[in-house]
Amino acid sequence: MTIPMEQGILLSAILFSIGLTGLLIRRNVIFMLMSVEVMLNSAGMAFIVAGSAWNLADGQVMFIFILSMAAAEVSVGLALIIQLYKKFKTTDTDKASTMNG
Amino acid sequence: MNILFYIAGLCSIIATAKMIACKNAVHALLYLIASLLSVSVIFFILGAPFIAALEVVIYAGAIMVLFVFVIMMLNVSSEGIKEERLLLKAKTWIGPSIISTILFLEMIYMLLHQSFHPMVVKQLAPLAVGELMFTKYTVVVELAIFLLTAGIIGAYHLGEKEKTTLHRYLKKEELIV
Amino acid sequence: MKELLWIIPALPFAGSLILAVLGRKLSRTACAFLGVGSVFLSAIFTVLVGNGFLENNHGGAPFHQVLWQWMDVDGLSPKFAFTLDTLSLTFIFVITFVGALIHLYSVQFMWKDEGFAKFFTFMNLFIGFMLILVLADNLLLLYLGWEGVGLCSYLLIGFWYKDPANGYAARKAFIVTRVGDTAMLIGLFLLFMTFHTLNIQEILVAAPREWSSGCKTVIITTLLLLGGAVGKSAQLPLQTWLPDAMAAPSPVSALIHAATMVTAGVYLIARTHALFDLAPVVETIVAIIGAVTLIVAGLSALNQQDVKKVLAYSTISQIGYMFLALGVGAWSAAIFHFMIHAFFKALLFLGAGVVIWVMRDEHNMFKMGGLRKKIPIVFWTFFIASCALSALPLVTAGFYSKDKILWLAYASDKGSIGLWLAAMVGAFITALYTFRMVFLIFFGEAKEALTNRPGILMTIPLVILAILSFAGGFIELPDNMGHITLFSDFMQKTLPGTAITVFGHSTEWISQIIAGAVAIIGVIAAYRLYYDKHFPFEIPDRSALDKFFYKGWYFDGLYDKLIVAPILFLSRIDKNDFIDRFYTGLVSITQALNKVLSATQNGKVRWYALVLVIGAIITLTILFYP
């Protein structure tokens, strides 16, 4: 099958923009994290498309690394969200905007 | 087979769009899982079966499950009504939408000015991936291991329960029998 | 030996520098050793250098020592150089010697004060600047010393800065002397314009050639120099700062406002005597200023109840005598009186300091009494100094110095009977207020019990100064009493002699007898009025005339209305002119920028993400814009 590479990258760009919009719109920190996941995923898809365009497996290796990084980030991020909830009793990031010093 | 690519693509776009517009956190999560599954199909079409499997197993299977646990723990769903009210306001999403649209248009502009060659997709077996990973990218594998270890330790410490210290008058006396 | 001249000012400056840098870390004993030791060593070096100077030529030719070229700008090329002749030798002897004694005294006086090291820093700095003033070879260096002693006077008057009244007194002293300093500076400009040099020797030699006697330029120049001298020496009309400067600690008053700084004006006029000789009008003005000041100050001293204010007005009055002597051309008599006055006035101030110290900071004389039996050494030294101040005949040094001035006020070719009369009246008033002070403080019944006793560090300087007040006069006996002219011979190597128009020893005898009689009558009058009288009120009742004298003839009020009030009024209405708006505008712009920029740091994650995206858009636009 032949899929033009631009369309693969285009799909990745669309998903990225949607994720970015979600990050900017939502105030709930869990939704923000989910939007970030969407953005990471779309970036990874761009890598896969490029890798298959050159018929090399490098793109897939890149995606594995992005995946592992996303996993680590999510685990730490969710732990932080739990602490944030304990401190501020809400998951609204606008409430957590007091800066100390 | 090409049509499958477009269908899966459309699916993922719609699922993601519905995800960011959803008020209920668990529903949004489910939409996200749907999006990830369609992306996995796209990966399979593009000749990366290993990655397609990995996407389902790790991303949709582990990361999203973590999300579900945390949402359940935080009982966020009860505040869905508040989110609803906020989202209905147009002024909340009109600005960021315009900005991300501008960014998207820029990306399309850059895309259109490149010259790509049409790709002929061949299936790349997991063996090829493994070969590459442990010869050329060994160092990066080690770095990813560091990252995951740090993530584990960090997540453990962050999740520790704080010891609440009571005033000594509030402590219960121990009975000596 | 005389090459070591530069060490004499260098030692106090070094002491001051070390104390300024390390003062907080050193112990009190170390600070005391450093502060007193530097001036003491200076005194020893003065003796050595003076010895070396007088050995060969008996002081005939002045000794120049050039240290370095200060600047060389467009014709003005003063050097940092010292000139030692008999005039400056006398001055540095008084400064270092009396200064060393006062430093020794102030070790015990200021021991409990927390600014102990700071005090000695400023005192040493003062001694250094005063030495530069009297040793200076050119008028610019003299002006440096002049300004330096003004600065140190400000620092030391406001030493106890926690009380704002002391700060105001220091400010007043500085501003009033500033008026005089500005006049002197304009005089220096005129001198430079005419002679293209500020070297004192060159000016004094070139002056008679350049200016004829009595021409307008020389009158204006000498008037301006006189203005500077009047400011620094607290004569009319700039005498208002000295009574307020008594807010300083007593050693400071002794050193600065009795012995050294206030005599800087006398030094200036004596130094530039050739210029003053060219303008006889101005010399007459000097004499008249001296005569009027001594009466005004004397009458004001008669009504004070604060012991230090009495001594302050007394200083103004005695410097009036020196100005009188300078005005009639009695140069060496003026310097002789300066030296003797330094001894007894410093002694009086130190004694007053002891009295205030033992009475726990009580300045009011009417609250004191009967201290004669309690602190006998202080009483006897104070008594000797008071006798010297009143110029009791034959036994005190003050008699010989003041009597010479009185005689020459009449007998000199510029003197007149009017000046002599004024000086005589002044002598009577001096004796009166001096012994009023003595009787009020030391006689009568004791009011309170004493807690502190002066120690040996305070007593030794008093004793030494008392011996000098008694015996210092014997080096200059008048013509008809033995004719010992050691001092005037010494002085006349530098300053010219006095032309005498009235000859004859008998006239001199009459003047001396009248002077002695006047002094004794003054003492008896004080005895009648103040001995063993009961004064129930701390502040005595005052008639309007008394009040006039008490307020120093209302000069303060006059200056307030004439000068201070209009300036305050002008500055009040000029509060918001465009220059002020410029500065407040700067502040407003900064505040507005602050508001705008701090709004970008609101702590919201979404906002930061938005800014990130906008940044990415801008970067991509820049990169890919064709």
PDB file of C-alpha atoms in Angstrom, chain A:
ATOM      1  CA  MET A   1       0.000   0.000   0.000  1.00  0.00           C
ATOM      2  CA  THR A   2       1.116   3.452  -0.670  1.00  0.00           C
ATOM      3  CA  ILE A   3       0.116   6.197   1.684  1.00  0.00           C
ATOM      4  CA  PRO A   4       1.531   9.586   0.904  1.00  0.00           C
ATOM      5  CA  MET A   5       3.813  10.618   3.742  1.00  0.00           C
ATOM      6  CA  GLU A   6       2.276  14.078   3.952  1.00  0.00           C
ATOM      7  CA  GLN A   7      -1.007  12.615   4.986  1.00  0.00           C
ATOM      8  CA  GLY A   8       0.564  10.668   7.794  1.00  0.00           C
ATOM      9  CA  ILE A   9       2.319  13.747   9.065  1.00  0.00           C
ATOM     10  CA  LEU A  10      -0.869  15.721   8.569  1.00  0.00           C
ATOM     11  CA  LEU A  11      -2.767  13.324  10.789  1.00  0.00           C
ATOM     12  CA  SER A  12      -0.091  13.660  13.399  1.00  0.00           C
ATOM     13  CA  ALA A  13      -0.312  17.434  13.187  1.00  0.00           C
ATOM     14  CA  ILE A  14      -4.082  17.374  13.593  1.00  0.00           C
ATOM     15  CA  LEU A  15      -3.892  15.178  16.670  1.00  0.00           C
ATOM     16  CA  PHE A  16      -1.185  17.408  18.112  1.00  0.00           C
ATOM     17  CA  SER A  17      -3.283  20.542  17.663  1.00  0.00           C
ATOM     18  CA  ILE A  18      -6.267  18.906  19.255  1.00  0.00           C
ATOM     19  CA  GLY A  19      -4.175  17.858  22.207  1.00  0.00           C
ATOM     20  CA  LEU A  20      -2.732  21.361  22.489  1.00  0.00           C
ATOM     21  CA  THR A  21      -6.195  22.866  22.479  1.00  0.00           C
ATOM     22  CA  GLY A  22      -7.209  20.489  25.209  1.00  0.00           C
ATOM     23  CA  LEU A  23      -4.179  21.504  27.273  1.00  0.00           C
ATOM     24  CA  LEU A  24      -4.992  25.180  26.934  1.00  0.00           C
ATOM     25  CA  ILE A  25      -8.714  24.901  27.557  1.00  0.00           C
ATOM     26  CA  ARG A  26      -9.110  22.533  30.454  1.00  0.00           C
ATOM     27  CA  ARG A  27      -8.526  23.531  34.012  1.00  0.00           C
ATOM     28  CA  ASN A  28      -8.704  20.109  35.535  1.00  0.00           C
ATOM     29  CA  VAL A  29      -5.194  18.800  35.923  1.00  0.00           C
ATOM     30  CA  ILE A  30      -6.108  15.250  34.930  1.00  0.00           C
ATOM     31  CA  PHE A  31      -7.463  16.453  31.612  1.00  0.00           C
ATOM     32  CA  MET A  32      -4.300  18.434  31.109  1.00  0.00           C
ATOM     33  CA  LEU A  33      -2.254  15.303  31.636  1.00  0.00           C
ATOM     34  CA  MET A  34      -4.411  13.382  29.203  1.00  0.00           C
ATOM     35  CA  SER A  35      -3.973  16.074  26.590  1.00  0.00           C
ATOM     36  CA  VAL A  36      -0.239  15.875  27.080  1.00  0.00           C
ATOM     37  CA  GLU A  37      -0.468  12.132  26.469  1.00  0.00           C
ATOM     38  CA  VAL A  38      -2.314  12.805  23.228  1.00  0.00           C
ATOM     39  CA  MET A  39       0.418  15.187  22.125  1.00  0.00           C
ATOM     40  CA  LEU A  40       3.131  12.646  22.933  1.00  0.00           C
ATOM     41  CA  ASN A  41       1.283  10.007  21.046  1.00  0.00           C
ATOM     42  CA  SER A  42       0.939  12.169  17.976  1.00  0.00           C
ATOM     43  CA  ALA A  43       4.643  13.003  18.034  1.00  0.00           C
ATOM     44  CA  GLY A  44       5.392   9.324  18.179  1.00  0.00           C
ATOM     45  CA  MET A  45       3.136   8.729  15.225  1.00  0.00           C
ATOM     46  CA  ALA A  46       5.131  11.211  13.221  1.00  0.00           C
ATOM     47  CA  PHE A  47       8.233   9.196  14.020  1.00  0.00           C
ATOM     48  CA  ILE A  48       6.628   5.943  12.870  1.00  0.00           C
ATOM     49  CA  VAL A  49       5.513   7.542   9.600  1.00  0.00           C
ATOM     50  CA  ALA A  50       8.979   8.836   8.932  1.00  0.00           C
ATOM     51  CA  GLY A  51      10.559   5.531   9.824  1.00  0.00           C
ATOM     52  CA  SER A  52       8.355   3.605   7.471  1.00  0.00           C
ATOM     53  CA  ALA A  53       9.008   6.129   4.718  1.00  0.00           C
ATOM     54  CA  TRP A  54      12.676   5.274   4.807  1.00  0.00           C
ATOM     55  CA  ASN A  55      12.025   1.626   5.439  1.00  0.00           C
ATOM     56  CA  LEU A  56      14.125   1.755   8.549  1.00  0.00           C
ATOM     57  CA  ALA A  57      13.232   0.560  12.032  1.00  0.00           C
ATOM     58  CA  ASP A  58      14.669   3.647  13.632  1.00  0.00           C
ATOM     59  CA  GLY A  59      11.309   5.312  13.853  1.00  0.00           C
ATOM     60  CA  GLN A  60       9.931   2.403  15.833  1.00  0.00           C
ATOM     61  CA  VAL A  61      12.857   2.501  18.215  1.00  0.00           C
ATOM     62  CA  MET A  62      12.203   6.172  18.771  1.00  0.00           C
ATOM     63  CA  PHE A  63       8.609   5.460  19.502  1.00  0.00           C
ATOM     64  CA  ILE A  64       9.577   2.860  22.117  1.00  0.00           C
ATOM     65  CA  PHE A  65      11.644   5.469  23.890  1.00  0.00           C
ATOM     66  CA  ILE A  66       8.877   8.016  23.724  1.00  0.00           C
ATOM     67  CA  LEU A  67       6.548   5.434  25.142  1.00  0.00           C
ATOM     68  CA  SER A  68       8.776   4.599  28.068  1.00  0.00           C
ATOM     69  CA  MET A  69       9.278   8.270  28.781  1.00  0.00           C
ATOM     70  CA  ALA A  70       5.515   8.818  28.692  1.00  0.00           C
ATOM     71  CA  ALA A  71       5.033   5.964  31.118  1.00  0.00           C
ATOM     72  CA  ALA A  72       7.528   7.357  33.598  1.00  0.00           C
ATOM     73  CA  GLU A  73       6.067  10.813  33.251  1.00  0.00           C
ATOM     74  CA  VAL A  74       2.535   9.620  33.834  1.00  0.00           C
ATOM     75  CA  SER A  75       3.424   7.697  36.946  1.00  0.00           C
ATOM     76  CA  VAL A  76       5.251  10.589  38.523  1.00  0.00           C
ATOM     77  CA  GLY A  77       2.641  13.066  37.330  1.00  0.00           C
ATOM     78  CA  LEU A  78      -0.217  11.100  38.814  1.00  0.00           C
ATOM     79  CA  ALA A  79       1.594  10.847  42.124  1.00  0.00           C
ATOM     80  CA  LEU A  80       2.018  14.614  42.063  1.00  0.00           C
ATOM     81  CA  ILE A  81      -1.666  15.029  41.253  1.00  0.00           C
ATOM     82  CA  ILE A  82      -2.529  13.019  44.328  1.00  0.00           C
ATOM     83  CA  GLN A  83      -0.330  15.276  46.475  1.00  0.00           C
ATOM     84  CA  LEU A  84      -1.837  18.359  44.846  1.00  0.00           C
ATOM     85  CA  TYR A  85      -5.295  17.084  45.660  1.00  0.00           C
ATOM     86  CA  LYS A  86      -4.303  16.532  49.263  1.00  0.00           C
ATOM     87  CA  LYS A  87      -2.928  20.077  49.557  1.00  0.00           C
ATOM     88  CA  PHE A  88      -5.571  22.076  47.734  1.00  0.00           C
ATOM     89  CA  LYS A  89      -8.571  19.708  48.028  1.00  0.00           C
ATOM     90  CA  THR A  90      -9.333  20.394  44.363  1.00  0.00           C
ATOM     91  CA  THR A  91      -7.904  19.475  40.998  1.00  0.00           C
ATOM     92  CA  ASP A  92      -8.365  22.935  39.579  1.00  0.00           C
ATOM     93  CA  THR A  93      -4.963  24.240  38.503  1.00  0.00           C
ATOM     94  CA  ASP A  94      -6.062  27.841  38.761  1.00  0.00           C
ATOM     95  CA  LYS A  95      -6.443  27.383  42.490  1.00  0.00           C
ATOM     96  CA  ALA A  96      -2.863  26.199  42.694  1.00  0.00           C
ATOM     97  CA  SER A  97      -1.430  29.463  41.449  1.00  0.00           C
ATOM     98  CA  THR A  98      -0.082  30.880  44.715  1.00  0.00           C
ATOM     99  CA  MET A  99       3.637  31.398  44.475  1.00  0.00           C
ATOM    100  CA  ASN A 100       5.887  31.420  47.495  1.00  0.00           C
ATOM    101  CA  GLY A 101       8.929  33.636  47.270  1.00  0.00           C
TER     102      GLY A 101
END
